[in-house]
Amino acid sequence: MKSSKIDNMLIHEYVINDPLHQLFDAVNAISVQGYDEERRVIYWNEGSELLYGYSQDEAAGQKLEDLIIPKPMRDRVISAHRDWIKNGTEIPATEITLRHKNGDDVSVFSSHVMFTNQYNTKQMYCIDVDLTAVRQAQAQAIFKEHMLETIFEAIPDSFLLMEIDGTIIDYHTNNKNNLDVTPEQFIGKNMQDILPDEVANKFKTHIAKVIKQEGMISFEYDLTLPQGLVYFEARVSYLSKYNQVVTIIRDITEQYKSAELIRHQAYFDSLTSLPNRFLALDRLSQMLIEAERNNEKTSVFFLDIDDFKKINDSLGHEIGDKLLIDAANRLQQVLRKEDTLGRLGGDEFIVLLRGVADHNNTLAIAEDLLKTFRNPFKIDGRELILTISIGVAIYPENGRCASDLLRNADTAMYQAKASGRNTYSFFTKEMNVIMQRRFEIEEQMHGALERNEFELHYQPKLDVKNEKVIGSEALLRWHNPALGNVTPNEFIPIAEHTGLIVPIGKFVIKQALRFLNEWQNIDQQKYTMAVNLSPRQFRDAGLLIFIKNTLSEANVSPENLELEITEGVLMCGQSFIHDALIEINGLGIKLAMDDFGTGYSSLSYLRQYPFDVLKIDRSFINGITLNKADCDLVKATIAMSHSLGLTVVAEGVETKEQLSLLADLGCDFVQGYFLSKPLPAKQLLDFSAQLYPI
Ligand code: C2E
Ligand code: CA
Ligand code: CA
């Protein structure tokens, strides 16, 4: 025992249970205090010293209420103690906050006993267990709970705590939208009871998996809820210590939808929602694998709307877009579910027919597709007639892979266009040869200008009345080392298609005007130089400025230049072409309508645009001395042209008879082999010198 003072006191007056004191002395984890009837300390163990800060010496003889009872409680404690002594009313054990020597609160669980000693006085023992640690732990637990609640509120995820058999122990969510029942109704239930089988099984499999392996497993599932289909991501981890599973569930609908949208954009055409080129060709590849396995045929259609560009340019893109959507719908209706309709871009579509029995089968579908366009399209109160051209390639005879089949269907489509459109054409080997040639020409044409492979020839034009040369037409020649001489009829359409006609056309204008200047200087007289212009050249915004500059560079006056255009230029009906023609006319440059008689509506164009010259197509001149019909037609054309104030040129005059007949009919100028073939510049100068010897 530490304090002799207490020892003395205890020994002489109060000791009632020495073994008990020994026990209290031995445990310092609890505080034991003894008080006499006046509440003076008669016992104070080490535990009390530790808990309340008073040493045994300090405490001995002090009153309970002066030591550890906070002021507000003093009166109550005193009266309760008196009551106990007097009336035997026990002070119940309780949690209570007492006071440390230094004034701090001390939380204790306090139990009390009352003894009567041998001197017949009462002694109260208080046994106080320190609750500070417990309180702290409790506070911590409460804090954690609050924090979790705040977290559960703040974040969109839901939390599930489950037994490994899927029984839900705890559930938190702030997103009540995604619940049919309240979270409380979940608890105690098995997932199997609240989720659709398919989803519950998914959980089951992943729980089984996560128990076997460390870490976290995530998976996705979807549920049909009142607000629609909702996509979730679940992350599962296993708490091995408790043999429980924690699942965090997140609503990923938004994410899923945007991913879906991106996926859709990558594979589908945004205008028509049809599979795009990429997806269509992918499907074709899949179909071919199947076709090979099943020993079946597959047909590939390449569809192109006829003159769609014209519609788009004249009626606007909005109507063009609506037409494409309607056209796609019509095409789709002809096809079976297992077939694919895709949009390759622009006005080009692809159709894939799976497992076709024979050619007749394919042919019938091609005809159905053409037929579905017979009725006019009604758009914004307009009725529009559309036709399509279809090229067909069949697996395996026309190609074994997707790209070969597509290319060959495309080739066949070209053929359908060439056969007058609104028709279909099956791919043949001969087409391949044509396409091959096209390809080579296209390839060789790149860089041909830079390699100086182009040259101009000039075909003289004669005045029928006085038989004098009045000018010439510049005609392009191409000699390529690999291909030899390529005719303009072959390479000009390709140059137009690739756009190379723009730089090539500029070369022609420059070269022709330079030569014209030289020719005029040598012969000391004025000639006209006719230059052919392609439709594509009008789309070059710099065309007019280029012509103007070239005229002044070459020192040629505008009225000596004659631009020949065909109906093709006018047919697209675009306002900028109209404007360009007016401007050309305004500059004083002559305009000639080329190949007159080969189109349908040339007459109306003649009135609409400021033409100066009309060139009657060779095909009519050919027949004038042979049949009356051609002769009458040419006669009427000349009369009409003159009435409109146009000069008439007859092309392709090959015989003396043709020339004299044309003279009789009043034709102004002639051009043709009878007079001369198109000649290189040097030879034309010689030809001209013979006629006009200086
Ligand atoms: P085109 O404008 O109708 O040119 C007349 C064509 O008829 C030329 O063919 C010419 O050589 C040919 N020809 C002339 N007289 C006779 C004849 O008496 N009998 C026969 N059978 N043919 C005759 P070429 O030079 O082969 O040109 C073909 C077409 O290529 C031209 O037809 C023209 O549309 C185009 N072309 C030629 N050069 C150019 C050019 O520089 N630019 C553009 N855009 N097109 C050109
Ligand atoms: Ca011409
Ligand atoms: Ca012509």
mmCIF file of N, CA and C and ligand atoms in Angstrom, residues 473-475 530-533 563-566 592-595 615 651 671, ligand 2:
data_model
loop_
_atom_site.group_PDB
_atom_site.id
_atom_site.type_symbol
_atom_site.label_atom_id
_atom_site.label_comp_id
_atom_site.label_asym_id
_atom_site.label_seq_id
_atom_site.Cartn_x
_atom_site.Cartn_y
_atom_site.Cartn_z
ATOM 1 N N GLU A 473 -10.214 25.403 -134.838
ATOM 2 C CA GLU A 473 -10.603 24.874 -133.530
ATOM 3 C C GLU A 473 -9.396 24.175 -132.926
ATOM 4 N N ALA A 474 -9.119 24.518 -131.678
ATOM 5 C CA ALA A 474 -7.990 23.874 -130.984
ATOM 6 C C ALA A 474 -8.461 22.536 -130.443
ATOM 7 N N LEU A 475 -7.756 21.471 -130.777
ATOM 8 C CA LEU A 475 -8.121 20.129 -130.314
ATOM 9 C C LEU A 475 -6.919 19.474 -129.642
ATOM 10 N N ALA A 530 -11.238 28.707 -131.796
ATOM 11 C CA ALA A 530 -12.284 28.039 -131.015
ATOM 12 C C ALA A 530 -11.629 27.102 -130.004
ATOM 13 N N VAL A 531 -12.054 27.221 -128.745
ATOM 14 C CA VAL A 531 -11.514 26.369 -127.676
ATOM 15 C C VAL A 531 -12.694 25.685 -126.984
ATOM 16 N N ASN A 532 -12.552 24.383 -126.774
ATOM 17 C CA ASN A 532 -13.619 23.632 -126.101
ATOM 18 C C ASN A 532 -13.527 23.795 -124.581
ATOM 19 N N LEU A 533 -14.664 24.020 -123.961
ATOM 20 C CA LEU A 533 -14.711 24.122 -122.491
ATOM 21 C C LEU A 533 -15.592 23.009 -121.931
ATOM 22 N N LEU A 563 -15.536 30.288 -127.422
ATOM 23 C CA LEU A 563 -15.588 29.166 -126.481
ATOM 24 C C LEU A 563 -16.720 28.240 -126.882
ATOM 25 N N GLU A 564 -16.375 26.954 -127.083
ATOM 26 C CA GLU A 564 -17.385 25.975 -127.484
ATOM 27 C C GLU A 564 -17.858 25.207 -126.255
ATOM 28 N N ILE A 565 -19.145 25.251 -126.042
ATOM 29 C CA ILE A 565 -19.674 24.443 -124.935
ATOM 30 C C ILE A 565 -20.816 23.567 -125.441
ATOM 31 N N THR A 566 -20.991 22.424 -124.773
ATOM 32 C CA THR A 566 -22.080 21.518 -125.161
ATOM 33 C C THR A 566 -23.223 21.722 -124.178
ATOM 34 N N ALA A 592 -20.017 29.474 -128.616
ATOM 35 C CA ALA A 592 -20.535 28.554 -129.624
ATOM 36 C C ALA A 592 -21.218 27.375 -128.953
ATOM 37 N N MET A 593 -22.391 27.000 -129.473
ATOM 38 C CA MET A 593 -23.067 25.788 -129.014
ATOM 39 C C MET A 593 -22.550 24.640 -129.870
ATOM 40 N N ASP A 594 -21.830 23.711 -129.173
ATOM 41 C CA ASP A 594 -21.154 22.618 -129.880
ATOM 42 C C ASP A 594 -22.091 21.417 -130.029
ATOM 43 N N ASP A 595 -21.839 20.566 -130.978
ATOM 44 C CA ASP A 595 -22.551 19.287 -131.165
ATOM 45 C C ASP A 595 -24.055 19.469 -131.236
ATOM 46 N N LYS A 615 -22.807 25.051 -133.865
ATOM 47 C CA LYS A 615 -22.066 24.053 -134.644
ATOM 48 C C LYS A 615 -22.942 22.823 -134.813
ATOM 49 N N GLU A 651 -19.842 20.840 -138.899
ATOM 50 C CA GLU A 651 -18.679 20.059 -138.491
ATOM 51 C C GLU A 651 -18.586 18.788 -139.325
ATOM 52 N N GLN A 671 -16.035 22.969 -141.433
ATOM 53 C CA GLN A 671 -14.839 22.436 -140.772
ATOM 54 C C GLN A 671 -14.879 20.948 -141.038
HETATM 55 CA CA CA B 2 -15.681 21.435 -130.443
#
